[in-house]
């Protein structure tokens, strides 16, 4: 599976930054590379867990794409994800955050194998940019190599 091309930032930030032996992505939403947000809504209020999990998978592919692009610019390659945060826009009674985040984890397992899963946090929030139901940020270790 190849990563999605990272969508252009929608504000004053960069999509990913290489620092030392890791690359850190910005929070990514389920947008196409042209910036169109594919899913909106809050989980528990019109957006179901399956749709939110699929959206989390797309957001994770976007984050991987951003990490891959930043690593390549630095002359490096991805080794494995070490940390992932998944924010879930949801109602105050929703408690299935982990089930939504599993959509993002599935993308990483497909790319890096089951032993390549990162430590993960799944956090409920009242709203996310553009009305997105999810946002995903990654920290990925870089393979040994000499930076340019």
XYZ file of C-alpha atoms in Angstrom:
148
model
C 0.000 0.000 0.000
C 1.333 3.416 -0.844
C 0.704 6.498 1.210
C -1.618 9.211 -0.018
C -0.090 12.437 -1.239
C -0.288 14.735 1.742
C -2.872 17.505 1.405
C -1.501 21.036 1.428
C -1.588 22.670 4.874
C -4.738 24.708 5.485
C -3.013 27.278 7.676
C 0.409 28.516 8.774
C 2.181 25.224 9.453
C 4.041 22.495 7.598
C 2.688 18.995 7.009
C 5.646 17.250 8.697
C 9.008 18.046 10.257
C 12.114 15.875 10.493
C 13.951 16.351 13.759
C 16.789 14.048 14.719
C 15.859 10.466 13.947
C 12.099 11.032 13.777
C 9.534 12.767 11.632
C 6.477 14.407 13.217
C 3.313 14.977 11.208
C 0.808 17.733 11.698
C -2.699 16.612 12.573
C -4.274 15.266 9.396
C -7.970 15.033 8.607
C -9.657 12.802 6.008
C -8.996 15.100 3.044
C -8.170 14.274 -0.529
C -4.845 15.600 -1.790
C -6.747 18.548 -3.324
C -7.937 19.549 0.167
C -11.549 18.366 -0.066
C -12.738 17.004 3.279
C -14.492 13.686 2.549
C -16.308 13.150 5.864
C -17.812 15.608 8.333
C -19.817 15.326 11.516
C -19.536 14.158 15.086
C -19.429 10.524 16.082
C -22.561 9.655 18.012
C -24.533 12.428 16.301
C -24.943 11.404 12.686
C -21.525 9.883 11.983
C -21.205 6.210 12.894
C -18.143 4.357 14.166
C -17.543 2.563 10.856
C -17.515 5.791 8.818
C -15.322 7.493 11.428
C -12.907 4.536 11.435
C -12.652 4.714 7.643
C -12.040 8.457 7.946
C -9.315 7.803 10.526
C -7.682 5.425 8.054
C -7.613 8.114 5.357
C -6.252 10.646 7.848
C -3.507 8.166 8.826
C -2.622 7.657 5.139
C -2.360 11.451 4.809
C -0.091 11.628 7.862
C 2.085 8.820 6.480
C 2.277 10.631 3.159
C 3.421 13.816 4.884
C 6.013 11.884 6.896
C 7.273 10.060 3.800
C 7.619 13.310 1.841
C 9.463 15.099 4.680
C 11.773 12.125 5.219
C 12.572 11.940 1.504
C 13.451 15.657 1.435
C 15.921 14.938 4.253
C 17.357 11.920 2.406
C 15.832 9.487 4.913
C 13.243 6.703 4.937
C 10.605 5.667 7.448
C 11.483 2.878 9.871
C 8.382 2.520 12.040
C 5.704 4.625 13.739
C 6.362 5.197 17.425
C 3.407 7.358 18.496
C -0.024 8.225 17.140
C -2.729 10.497 18.464
C -6.259 10.175 17.115
C -8.722 12.909 18.021
C -12.387 11.999 17.631
C -15.047 14.711 17.394
C -17.940 13.155 19.261
C -20.857 13.621 21.579
C -20.202 13.819 25.294
C -21.694 10.344 25.797
C -19.635 8.573 23.101
C -17.036 6.167 24.520
C -15.885 4.136 21.505
C -12.821 6.242 20.710
C -10.568 3.180 20.450
C -12.832 1.585 17.851
C -12.539 4.707 15.695
C -8.761 4.869 16.183
C -8.497 1.235 15.082
C -9.169 2.483 11.532
C -5.905 4.429 11.668
C -4.061 1.543 13.319
C -5.181 -0.798 10.529
C -3.488 1.427 7.945
C -0.238 1.373 9.927
C -0.436 -2.414 10.419
C -0.915 -2.853 6.659
C 2.132 -0.680 5.943
C 4.513 -1.753 8.748
C 3.122 -5.132 9.857
C 1.472 -5.986 13.173
C 4.744 -5.486 15.055
C 5.018 -1.976 13.618
C 2.111 -0.468 15.523
C 2.864 2.656 17.589
C 1.868 3.666 21.075
C -1.503 5.363 20.649
C -3.851 7.836 22.291
C -7.500 8.208 21.270
C -9.031 11.422 22.562
C -12.592 12.721 22.356
C -13.125 16.391 21.529
C -16.170 18.527 20.773
C -15.030 19.754 17.330
C -12.201 19.499 14.799
C -11.115 21.679 11.849
C -13.635 21.898 9.018
C -16.116 19.744 10.903
C -13.953 16.631 10.490
C -14.899 13.668 12.695
C -11.219 12.684 13.179
C -7.683 14.025 13.122
C -4.519 11.906 13.228
C -0.922 12.894 14.076
C 2.091 10.573 13.836
C 5.656 10.388 15.060
C 7.685 7.994 12.920
C 11.253 6.818 13.565
C 13.600 7.169 10.624
C 15.874 4.425 9.340
C 19.552 4.990 10.069
C 21.158 7.127 7.447
C 23.120 10.229 6.913
C 20.943 13.348 6.659
C 21.757 15.700 3.809
